[in-house]
Amino acid sequence: MNEKRGYGFLITGLLVGLILGLAYAWFIDPVSYSNTSPSTLREDFRDQYRLLIARSFAYNQDLGRSAARISLLGDEDPQQALVSQAQKLVANDGKRSDAEALAALANALGGLSNTDPTPTINSNHPSETPVLATPTVDTENAIRTATLQPVTEGKTPVPTFTPRAGVTLNPVVNLPFVLDENEVVCNPNIPERLLQVEVLDENENPLAGVRITVTWEGGEDIFFTGLHPEMGPGYADFEMSQGIVYSVKVGDSSKPVTGLWVTSCSRDDGTSYLGGVKLIFK
């Protein structure tokens, strides 16, 4: 005897399959992203990324480097994006110093757009190439105060600046960070001569926006954690040169780690390559 069944079993099976598929994709084997571009970041993370670049520029005044980093976000108008973020901070009672840093970088980028920079290699910053040969914004060791002009005749407000000294942009630079790990890295799957720095708090949570100072005989470089979001907010790196001895200092109160240099490593087939160093601070 043939038994006719309705569509209930089919619909039930589809629903069960859908639920099991979603459970597997969300909880058992969720999609993970790595080595993605900053342009794919969520909007709030994009704001954090711009702010980290602006803080870095306030310290080192390296306009070419900051412009290259900002361009990775893929903003249609990078200068306007910085101005808008500064305005939102002021409107929402955010940190005045952060708004000042964003507006200062926007102002510097405005000067950059009016020039015809030529890409060059800066020997003092081997990890950042090319570096744009552009005029340096002279702040005379002072951070500028941003004043947003009112909108007139449909034009976008632009930042103007009045010198103001003694502003600390980074809230964590005075914390005492202690070296927790110092490891020679021999890994042929990562770039050669890489000095990797990771900064954690007392609970081992990564800290973004921490200033890292790398010095060597006749040179110095300053950068911040968090500028490589695909590697985590507490990560920063620097490309060393062979034959040079480096020192690393985290924040202002920490003891420098000295005697860091490029080491030689060997692959399984006997060929050699240049290794790096990884430092973890807490």
PDB file of C-alpha atoms in Angstrom:
ATOM      1  CA  MET A   1       0.000   0.000   0.000  1.00  0.00           C
ATOM      2  CA  ASN A   2       1.427   3.356  -1.001  1.00  0.00           C
ATOM      3  CA  GLU A   3       1.394   5.982   1.700  1.00  0.00           C
ATOM      4  CA  LYS A   4       1.265   9.579   0.592  1.00  0.00           C
ATOM      5  CA  ARG A   5       3.211  11.972   2.759  1.00  0.00           C
ATOM      6  CA  GLY A   6       3.049  15.752   2.694  1.00  0.00           C
ATOM      7  CA  TYR A   7       5.911  18.220   2.575  1.00  0.00           C
ATOM      8  CA  GLY A   8       6.315  18.319   6.362  1.00  0.00           C
ATOM      9  CA  PHE A   9       9.222  15.867   6.416  1.00  0.00           C
ATOM     10  CA  LEU A  10      11.037  17.781   3.674  1.00  0.00           C
ATOM     11  CA  ILE A  11      10.638  21.137   5.416  1.00  0.00           C
ATOM     12  CA  THR A  12      11.697  19.654   8.766  1.00  0.00           C
ATOM     13  CA  GLY A  13      14.814  18.175   7.183  1.00  0.00           C
ATOM     14  CA  LEU A  14      15.745  21.477   5.577  1.00  0.00           C
ATOM     15  CA  LEU A  15      15.320  23.344   8.868  1.00  0.00           C
ATOM     16  CA  VAL A  16      17.399  20.817  10.799  1.00  0.00           C
ATOM     17  CA  GLY A  17      20.146  20.975   8.143  1.00  0.00           C
ATOM     18  CA  LEU A  18      20.129  24.769   8.210  1.00  0.00           C
ATOM     19  CA  ILE A  19      20.389  24.890  12.019  1.00  0.00           C
ATOM     20  CA  LEU A  20      23.212  22.339  12.078  1.00  0.00           C
ATOM     21  CA  GLY A  21      25.072  24.206   9.312  1.00  0.00           C
ATOM     22  CA  LEU A  22      24.799  27.533  11.129  1.00  0.00           C
ATOM     23  CA  ALA A  23      25.911  25.952  14.414  1.00  0.00           C
ATOM     24  CA  TYR A  24      28.973  24.469  12.713  1.00  0.00           C
ATOM     25  CA  ALA A  25      29.883  27.721  10.932  1.00  0.00           C
ATOM     26  CA  TRP A  26      29.361  29.973  13.962  1.00  0.00           C
ATOM     27  CA  PHE A  27      30.579  27.890  16.899  1.00  0.00           C
ATOM     28  CA  ILE A  28      32.517  24.783  15.780  1.00  0.00           C
ATOM     29  CA  ASP A  29      34.597  26.105  12.876  1.00  0.00           C
ATOM     30  CA  PRO A  30      34.009  29.859  12.483  1.00  0.00           C
ATOM     31  CA  VAL A  31      35.719  31.798   9.742  1.00  0.00           C
ATOM     32  CA  SER A  32      38.941  33.475  10.884  1.00  0.00           C
ATOM     33  CA  TYR A  33      40.648  36.304   9.068  1.00  0.00           C
ATOM     34  CA  SER A  34      44.400  36.939   8.920  1.00  0.00           C
ATOM     35  CA  ASN A  35      46.720  39.257   6.996  1.00  0.00           C
ATOM     36  CA  THR A  36      43.786  41.403   5.915  1.00  0.00           C
ATOM     37  CA  SER A  37      44.071  44.979   4.764  1.00  0.00           C
ATOM     38  CA  PRO A  38      43.157  47.882   7.118  1.00  0.00           C
ATOM     39  CA  SER A  39      40.578  48.860   4.475  1.00  0.00           C
ATOM     40  CA  THR A  40      38.464  45.887   5.611  1.00  0.00           C
ATOM     41  CA  LEU A  41      38.287  47.062   9.233  1.00  0.00           C
ATOM     42  CA  ARG A  42      35.017  47.887  10.931  1.00  0.00           C
ATOM     43  CA  GLU A  43      34.351  51.627  11.205  1.00  0.00           C
ATOM     44  CA  ASP A  44      35.206  51.914  14.908  1.00  0.00           C
ATOM     45  CA  PHE A  45      38.489  50.064  14.335  1.00  0.00           C
ATOM     46  CA  ARG A  46      39.219  52.368  11.377  1.00  0.00           C
ATOM     47  CA  ASP A  47      38.855  55.307  13.773  1.00  0.00           C
ATOM     48  CA  GLN A  48      41.314  53.676  16.186  1.00  0.00           C
ATOM     49  CA  TYR A  49      43.752  53.064  13.338  1.00  0.00           C
ATOM     50  CA  ARG A  50      43.617  56.726  12.224  1.00  0.00           C
ATOM     51  CA  LEU A  51      44.156  57.866  15.808  1.00  0.00           C
ATOM     52  CA  LEU A  52      47.225  55.653  16.248  1.00  0.00           C
ATOM     53  CA  ILE A  53      48.730  57.054  13.060  1.00  0.00           C
ATOM     54  CA  ALA A  54      47.972  60.611  14.195  1.00  0.00           C
ATOM     55  CA  ARG A  55      49.637  59.997  17.568  1.00  0.00           C
ATOM     56  CA  SER A  56      52.678  58.525  15.857  1.00  0.00           C
ATOM     57  CA  PHE A  57      52.912  61.555  13.549  1.00  0.00           C
ATOM     58  CA  ALA A  58      52.695  63.908  16.549  1.00  0.00           C
ATOM     59  CA  TYR A  59      55.884  62.340  17.916  1.00  0.00           C
ATOM     60  CA  ASN A  60      58.039  61.659  14.869  1.00  0.00           C
ATOM     61  CA  GLN A  61      56.673  64.195  12.321  1.00  0.00           C
ATOM     62  CA  ASP A  62      57.259  61.623   9.568  1.00  0.00           C
ATOM     63  CA  LEU A  63      54.638  62.791   7.094  1.00  0.00           C
ATOM     64  CA  GLY A  64      55.520  60.405   4.276  1.00  0.00           C
ATOM     65  CA  ARG A  65      55.221  57.428   6.571  1.00  0.00           C
ATOM     66  CA  SER A  66      51.912  58.606   8.017  1.00  0.00           C
ATOM     67  CA  ALA A  67      50.495  59.266   4.550  1.00  0.00           C
ATOM     68  CA  ALA A  68      51.452  55.753   3.434  1.00  0.00           C
ATOM     69  CA  ARG A  69      49.741  54.237   6.470  1.00  0.00           C
ATOM     70  CA  ILE A  70      46.588  56.334   6.075  1.00  0.00           C
ATOM     71  CA  SER A  71      46.333  55.314   2.423  1.00  0.00           C
ATOM     72  CA  LEU A  72      45.913  51.666   3.488  1.00  0.00           C
ATOM     73  CA  LEU A  73      42.437  52.533   4.806  1.00  0.00           C
ATOM     74  CA  GLY A  74      41.318  53.392   1.286  1.00  0.00           C
ATOM     75  CA  ASP A  75      39.361  56.506   2.352  1.00  0.00           C
ATOM     76  CA  GLU A  76      38.035  58.498  -0.588  1.00  0.00           C
ATOM     77  CA  ASP A  77      39.258  61.695   1.102  1.00  0.00           C
ATOM     78  CA  PRO A  78      41.770  60.850   3.886  1.00  0.00           C
ATOM     79  CA  GLN A  79      42.099  64.464   5.008  1.00  0.00           C
ATOM     80  CA  GLN A  80      38.345  64.891   5.374  1.00  0.00           C
ATOM     81  CA  ALA A  81      38.068  61.570   7.229  1.00  0.00           C
ATOM     82  CA  LEU A  82      40.593  62.827   9.805  1.00  0.00           C
ATOM     83  CA  VAL A  83      38.808  66.175  10.172  1.00  0.00           C
ATOM     84  CA  SER A  84      35.428  64.469  10.599  1.00  0.00           C
ATOM     85  CA  GLN A  85      36.818  62.156  13.270  1.00  0.00           C
ATOM     86  CA  ALA A  86      38.345  65.119  15.120  1.00  0.00           C
ATOM     87  CA  GLN A  87      34.999  66.923  15.002  1.00  0.00           C
ATOM     88  CA  LYS A  88      33.165  63.886  16.360  1.00  0.00           C
ATOM     89  CA  LEU A  89      35.618  63.649  19.255  1.00  0.00           C
ATOM     90  CA  VAL A  90      35.083  67.299  20.167  1.00  0.00           C
ATOM     91  CA  ALA A  91      31.300  66.989  19.822  1.00  0.00           C
ATOM     92  CA  ASN A  92      31.223  63.879  22.036  1.00  0.00           C
ATOM     93  CA  ASP A  93      33.531  65.353  24.703  1.00  0.00           C
ATOM     94  CA  GLY A  94      36.393  63.083  23.694  1.00  0.00           C
ATOM     95  CA  LYS A  95      40.018  63.742  24.523  1.00  0.00           C
ATOM     96  CA  ARG A  96      41.052  67.136  23.250  1.00  0.00           C
ATOM     97  CA  SER A  97      44.599  65.915  22.670  1.00  0.00           C
ATOM     98  CA  ASP A  98      43.333  63.161  20.350  1.00  0.00           C
ATOM     99  CA  ALA A  99      41.297  65.646  18.340  1.00  0.00           C
ATOM    100  CA  GLU A 100      44.355  67.888  18.101  1.00  0.00           C
ATOM    101  CA  ALA A 101      46.507  65.039  16.799  1.00  0.00           C
ATOM    102  CA  LEU A 102      43.934  64.071  14.148  1.00  0.00           C
ATOM    103  CA  ALA A 103      43.511  67.655  13.016  1.00  0.00           C
ATOM    104  CA  ALA A 104      47.271  68.225  12.900  1.00  0.00           C
ATOM    105  CA  LEU A 105      47.728  65.226  10.610  1.00  0.00           C
ATOM    106  CA  ALA A 106      44.840  66.380   8.421  1.00  0.00           C
ATOM    107  CA  ASN A 107      46.476  69.781   8.102  1.00  0.00           C
ATOM    108  CA  ALA A 108      49.819  68.196   7.190  1.00  0.00           C
ATOM    109  CA  LEU A 109      48.180  65.958   4.580  1.00  0.00           C
ATOM    110  CA  GLY A 110      46.585  69.065   3.092  1.00  0.00           C
ATOM    111  CA  GLY A 111      50.065  70.484   2.546  1.00  0.00           C
ATOM    112  CA  LEU A 112      51.176  67.168   1.091  1.00  0.00           C
ATOM    113  CA  SER A 113      48.389  67.196  -1.493  1.00  0.00           C
ATOM    114  CA  ASN A 114      49.641  70.556  -2.752  1.00  0.00           C
ATOM    115  CA  THR A 115      53.134  69.205  -3.422  1.00  0.00           C
ATOM    116  CA  ASP A 116      54.566  66.757  -5.900  1.00  0.00           C
ATOM    117  CA  PRO A 117      56.409  64.277  -3.678  1.00  0.00           C
ATOM    118  CA  THR A 118      58.930  61.833  -5.102  1.00  0.00           C
ATOM    119  CA  PRO A 119      59.273  58.373  -3.527  1.00  0.00           C
ATOM    120  CA  THR A 120      62.709  57.845  -1.988  1.00  0.00           C
ATOM    121  CA  ILE A 121      64.281  55.303   0.327  1.00  0.00           C
ATOM    122  CA  ASN A 122      64.991  56.589   3.823  1.00  0.00           C
ATOM    123  CA  SER A 123      68.003  54.689   5.205  1.00  0.00           C
ATOM    124  CA  ASN A 124      67.040  55.520   8.788  1.00  0.00           C
ATOM    125  CA  HIS A 125      63.722  53.682   8.417  1.00  0.00           C
ATOM    126  CA  PRO A 126      64.447  50.537   6.403  1.00  0.00           C
ATOM    127  CA  SER A 127      61.119  48.935   7.313  1.00  0.00           C
ATOM    128  CA  GLU A 128      59.025  51.672   5.719  1.00  0.00           C
ATOM    129  CA  THR A 129      59.646  51.966   1.979  1.00  0.00           C
ATOM    130  CA  PRO A 130      59.135  54.007  -0.021  1.00  0.00           C
ATOM    131  CA  VAL A 131      59.136  57.135   2.144  1.00  0.00           C
ATOM    132  CA  LEU A 132      57.772  60.240   0.485  1.00  0.00           C
ATOM    133  CA  ALA A 133      60.222  63.121   0.310  1.00  0.00           C
ATOM    134  CA  THR A 134      57.917  65.840   1.604  1.00  0.00           C
ATOM    135  CA  PRO A 135      58.301  68.984   3.667  1.00  0.00           C
ATOM    136  CA  THR A 136      58.368  68.386   7.429  1.00  0.00           C
ATOM    137  CA  VAL A 137      55.753  70.158   9.527  1.00  0.00           C
ATOM    138  CA  ASP A 138      57.746  72.164  12.055  1.00  0.00           C
ATOM    139  CA  THR A 139      56.026  72.044  15.431  1.00  0.00           C
ATOM    140  CA  GLU A 140      59.143  72.967  17.437  1.00  0.00           C
ATOM    141  CA  ASN A 141      58.419  70.124  19.857  1.00  0.00           C
ATOM    142  CA  ALA A 142      54.934  71.479  20.499  1.00  0.00           C
ATOM    143  CA  ILE A 143      51.625  69.847  19.649  1.00  0.00           C
ATOM    144  CA  ARG A 144      49.193  72.122  17.903  1.00  0.00           C
ATOM    145  CA  THR A 145      45.757  73.030  19.241  1.00  0.00           C
ATOM    146  CA  ALA A 146      42.972  72.464  16.719  1.00  0.00           C
ATOM    147  CA  THR A 147      40.257  75.051  16.192  1.00  0.00           C
ATOM    148  CA  LEU A 148      37.571  74.064  13.699  1.00  0.00           C
ATOM    149  CA  GLN A 149      36.337  76.984  11.650  1.00  0.00           C
ATOM    150  CA  PRO A 150      32.551  77.306  11.175  1.00  0.00           C
ATOM    151  CA  VAL A 151      30.936  76.159   7.948  1.00  0.00           C
ATOM    152  CA  THR A 152      30.428  78.988   5.475  1.00  0.00           C
ATOM    153  CA  GLU A 153      28.831  78.825   2.037  1.00  0.00           C
ATOM    154  CA  GLY A 154      28.593  75.042   2.151  1.00  0.00           C
ATOM    155  CA  LYS A 155      32.324  74.495   2.647  1.00  0.00           C
ATOM    156  CA  THR A 156      33.747  71.853   4.977  1.00  0.00           C
ATOM    157  CA  PRO A 157      35.411  73.217   8.124  1.00  0.00           C
ATOM    158  CA  VAL A 158      39.192  72.970   8.058  1.00  0.00           C
ATOM    159  CA  PRO A 159      41.507  72.897  11.070  1.00  0.00           C
ATOM    160  CA  THR A 160      43.698  75.814  12.022  1.00  0.00           C
ATOM    161  CA  PHE A 161      46.317  75.617  14.737  1.00  0.00           C
ATOM    162  CA  THR A 162      47.777  77.522  17.635  1.00  0.00           C
ATOM    163  CA  PRO A 163      50.977  76.192  19.278  1.00  0.00           C
ATOM    164  CA  ARG A 164      50.494  74.570  22.639  1.00  0.00           C
ATOM    165  CA  ALA A 165      53.223  72.631  24.422  1.00  0.00           C
ATOM    166  CA  GLY A 166      53.186  70.053  27.160  1.00  0.00           C
ATOM    167  CA  VAL A 167      50.376  67.815  25.884  1.00  0.00           C
ATOM    168  CA  THR A 168      50.797  64.059  26.386  1.00  0.00           C
ATOM    169  CA  LEU A 169      48.989  62.129  23.676  1.00  0.00           C
ATOM    170  CA  ASN A 170      49.577  58.622  24.957  1.00  0.00           C
ATOM    171  CA  PRO A 171      47.933  57.676  28.287  1.00  0.00           C
ATOM    172  CA  VAL A 172      50.144  54.614  28.885  1.00  0.00           C
ATOM    173  CA  VAL A 173      53.674  55.776  28.050  1.00  0.00           C
ATOM    174  CA  ASN A 174      54.529  56.304  31.725  1.00  0.00           C
ATOM    175  CA  LEU A 175      53.640  52.763  32.769  1.00  0.00           C
ATOM    176  CA  PRO A 176      56.690  50.642  33.731  1.00  0.00           C
ATOM    177  CA  PHE A 177      56.884  47.804  31.197  1.00  0.00           C
ATOM    178  CA  VAL A 178      59.145  44.847  31.982  1.00  0.00           C
ATOM    179  CA  LEU A 179      60.709  42.501  29.442  1.00  0.00           C
ATOM    180  CA  ASP A 180      59.007  39.091  29.731  1.00  0.00           C
ATOM    181  CA  GLU A 181      60.498  37.248  26.732  1.00  0.00           C
ATOM    182  CA  ASN A 182      63.525  37.822  24.491  1.00  0.00           C
ATOM    183  CA  GLU A 183      63.647  35.249  21.713  1.00  0.00           C
ATOM    184  CA  VAL A 184      65.798  34.826  18.617  1.00  0.00           C
ATOM    185  CA  VAL A 185      63.441  33.983  15.758  1.00  0.00           C
ATOM    186  CA  CYS A 186      64.478  31.656  12.932  1.00  0.00           C
ATOM    187  CA  ASN A 187      61.373  31.313  10.774  1.00  0.00           C
ATOM    188  CA  PRO A 188      61.749  31.299   6.973  1.00  0.00           C
ATOM    189  CA  ASN A 189      58.028  32.042   6.602  1.00  0.00           C
ATOM    190  CA  ILE A 190      58.308  35.599   7.958  1.00  0.00           C
ATOM    191  CA  PRO A 191      60.377  38.516   6.600  1.00  0.00           C
ATOM    192  CA  GLU A 192      64.072  38.457   7.395  1.00  0.00           C
ATOM    193  CA  ARG A 193      65.688  40.801   9.941  1.00  0.00           C
ATOM    194  CA  LEU A 194      62.367  41.477  11.664  1.00  0.00           C
ATOM    195  CA  LEU A 195      62.345  42.910  15.198  1.00  0.00           C
ATOM    196  CA  GLN A 196      58.915  42.050  16.629  1.00  0.00           C
ATOM    197  CA  VAL A 197      57.590  43.737  19.766  1.00  0.00           C
ATOM    198  CA  GLU A 198      54.442  42.764  21.670  1.00  0.00           C
ATOM    199  CA  VAL A 199      53.142  44.797  24.622  1.00  0.00           C
ATOM    200  CA  LEU A 200      50.682  43.332  27.146  1.00  0.00           C
ATOM    201  CA  ASP A 201      49.068  44.602  30.323  1.00  0.00           C
ATOM    202  CA  GLU A 202      49.196  42.795  33.674  1.00  0.00           C
ATOM    203  CA  ASN A 203      46.319  40.554  32.535  1.00  0.00           C
ATOM    204  CA  GLU A 204      48.135  39.705  29.288  1.00  0.00           C
ATOM    205  CA  ASN A 205      45.750  41.751  27.173  1.00  0.00           C
ATOM    206  CA  PRO A 206      47.427  43.480  24.192  1.00  0.00           C
ATOM    207  CA  LEU A 207      47.898  47.237  24.486  1.00  0.00           C
ATOM    208  CA  ALA A 208      47.554  49.517  21.461  1.00  0.00           C
ATOM    209  CA  GLY A 209      49.069  52.978  21.212  1.00  0.00           C
ATOM    210  CA  VAL A 210      52.214  52.233  23.232  1.00  0.00           C
ATOM    211  CA  ARG A 211      55.287  54.078  22.005  1.00  0.00           C
ATOM    212  CA  ILE A 212      58.287  51.965  20.982  1.00  0.00           C
ATOM    213  CA  THR A 213      61.702  53.613  20.612  1.00  0.00           C
ATOM    214  CA  VAL A 214      64.423  51.787  18.691  1.00  0.00           C
ATOM    215  CA  THR A 215      67.909  53.314  18.797  1.00  0.00           C
ATOM    216  CA  TRP A 216      71.246  52.433  17.263  1.00  0.00           C
ATOM    217  CA  GLU A 217      74.535  54.234  16.755  1.00  0.00           C
ATOM    218  CA  GLY A 218      73.656  57.381  14.850  1.00  0.00           C
ATOM    219  CA  GLY A 219      69.922  56.704  14.534  1.00  0.00           C
ATOM    220  CA  GLU A 220      66.549  56.424  16.211  1.00  0.00           C
ATOM    221  CA  ASP A 221      63.053  55.358  15.185  1.00  0.00           C
ATOM    222  CA  ILE A 222      59.770  55.847  17.068  1.00  0.00           C
ATOM    223  CA  PHE A 223      56.568  53.962  16.296  1.00  0.00           C
ATOM    224  CA  PHE A 224      53.495  52.610  18.088  1.00  0.00           C
ATOM    225  CA  THR A 225      51.797  49.301  18.753  1.00  0.00           C
ATOM    226  CA  GLY A 226      48.527  48.752  16.909  1.00  0.00           C
ATOM    227  CA  LEU A 227      49.596  49.907  13.439  1.00  0.00           C
ATOM    228  CA  HIS A 228      49.394  46.321  12.154  1.00  0.00           C
ATOM    229  CA  PRO A 229      45.814  45.402  13.128  1.00  0.00           C
ATOM    230  CA  GLU A 230      46.043  42.045  11.389  1.00  0.00           C
ATOM    231  CA  MET A 231      48.746  41.075  13.928  1.00  0.00           C
ATOM    232  CA  GLY A 232      46.858  42.325  16.976  1.00  0.00           C
ATOM    233  CA  PRO A 233      46.561  45.650  18.837  1.00  0.00           C
ATOM    234  CA  GLY A 234      49.661  45.096  20.973  1.00  0.00           C
ATOM    235  CA  TYR A 235      51.989  44.317  18.072  1.00  0.00           C
ATOM    236  CA  ALA A 236      54.661  46.428  16.377  1.00  0.00           C
ATOM    237  CA  ASP A 237      57.701  45.583  14.279  1.00  0.00           C
ATOM    238  CA  PHE A 238      60.848  47.080  12.809  1.00  0.00           C
ATOM    239  CA  GLU A 239      63.171  45.857  10.053  1.00  0.00           C
ATOM    240  CA  MET A 240      66.754  45.687  11.301  1.00  0.00           C
ATOM    241  CA  SER A 241      69.908  46.010   9.226  1.00  0.00           C
ATOM    242  CA  GLN A 242      72.669  43.426   9.358  1.00  0.00           C
ATOM    243  CA  GLY A 243      75.736  44.391  11.390  1.00  0.00           C
ATOM    244  CA  ILE A 244      73.966  47.000  13.540  1.00  0.00           C
ATOM    245  CA  VAL A 245      73.282  46.635  17.283  1.00  0.00           C
ATOM    246  CA  TYR A 246      69.913  47.972  18.469  1.00  0.00           C
ATOM    247  CA  SER A 247      68.252  48.948  21.743  1.00  0.00           C
ATOM    248  CA  VAL A 248      64.494  48.941  22.377  1.00  0.00           C
ATOM    249  CA  LYS A 249      62.585  50.986  24.922  1.00  0.00           C
ATOM    250  CA  VAL A 250      58.835  50.725  25.620  1.00  0.00           C
ATOM    251  CA  GLY A 251      57.134  53.886  26.874  1.00  0.00           C
ATOM    252  CA  ASP A 252      59.096  56.366  28.985  1.00  0.00           C
ATOM    253  CA  SER A 253      59.736  54.563  32.278  1.00  0.00           C
ATOM    254  CA  SER A 254      60.971  51.172  31.108  1.00  0.00           C
ATOM    255  CA  LYS A 255      64.570  50.026  31.083  1.00  0.00           C
ATOM    256  CA  PRO A 256      65.945  49.711  27.509  1.00  0.00           C
ATOM    257  CA  VAL A 257      66.683  46.255  26.147  1.00  0.00           C
ATOM    258  CA  THR A 258      70.127  46.364  24.557  1.00  0.00           C
ATOM    259  CA  GLY A 259      72.291  44.086  22.437  1.00  0.00           C
ATOM    260  CA  LEU A 260      69.787  43.188  19.719  1.00  0.00           C
ATOM    261  CA  TRP A 261      71.052  42.290  16.244  1.00  0.00           C
ATOM    262  CA  VAL A 262      70.373  40.175  13.165  1.00  0.00           C
ATOM    263  CA  THR A 263      71.371  36.523  13.503  1.00  0.00           C
ATOM    264  CA  SER A 264      72.083  33.888  10.854  1.00  0.00           C
ATOM    265  CA  CYS A 265      69.715  30.920  10.543  1.00  0.00           C
ATOM    266  CA  SER A 266      69.746  27.696   8.494  1.00  0.00           C
ATOM    267  CA  ARG A 267      66.969  26.010   6.524  1.00  0.00           C
ATOM    268  CA  ASP A 268      66.447  22.251   6.417  1.00  0.00           C
ATOM    269  CA  ASP A 269      68.274  22.077   3.086  1.00  0.00           C
ATOM    270  CA  GLY A 270      71.361  23.727   4.576  1.00  0.00           C
ATOM    271  CA  THR A 271      70.903  27.161   2.994  1.00  0.00           C
ATOM    272  CA  SER A 272      71.175  30.176   5.281  1.00  0.00           C
ATOM    273  CA  TYR A 273      68.940  33.179   5.830  1.00  0.00           C
ATOM    274  CA  LEU A 274      68.730  36.074   8.273  1.00  0.00           C
ATOM    275  CA  GLY A 275      66.618  35.694  11.383  1.00  0.00           C
ATOM    276  CA  GLY A 276      65.091  38.206  13.751  1.00  0.00           C
ATOM    277  CA  VAL A 277      64.173  38.920  17.369  1.00  0.00           C
ATOM    278  CA  LYS A 278      60.875  38.845  19.269  1.00  0.00           C
ATOM    279  CA  LEU A 279      60.370  40.797  22.494  1.00  0.00           C
ATOM    280  CA  ILE A 280      57.327  40.584  24.770  1.00  0.00           C
ATOM    281  CA  PHE A 281      56.795  43.283  27.419  1.00  0.00           C
ATOM    282  CA  LYS A 282      54.254  43.347  30.237  1.00  0.00           C
TER     283      LYS A 282
END
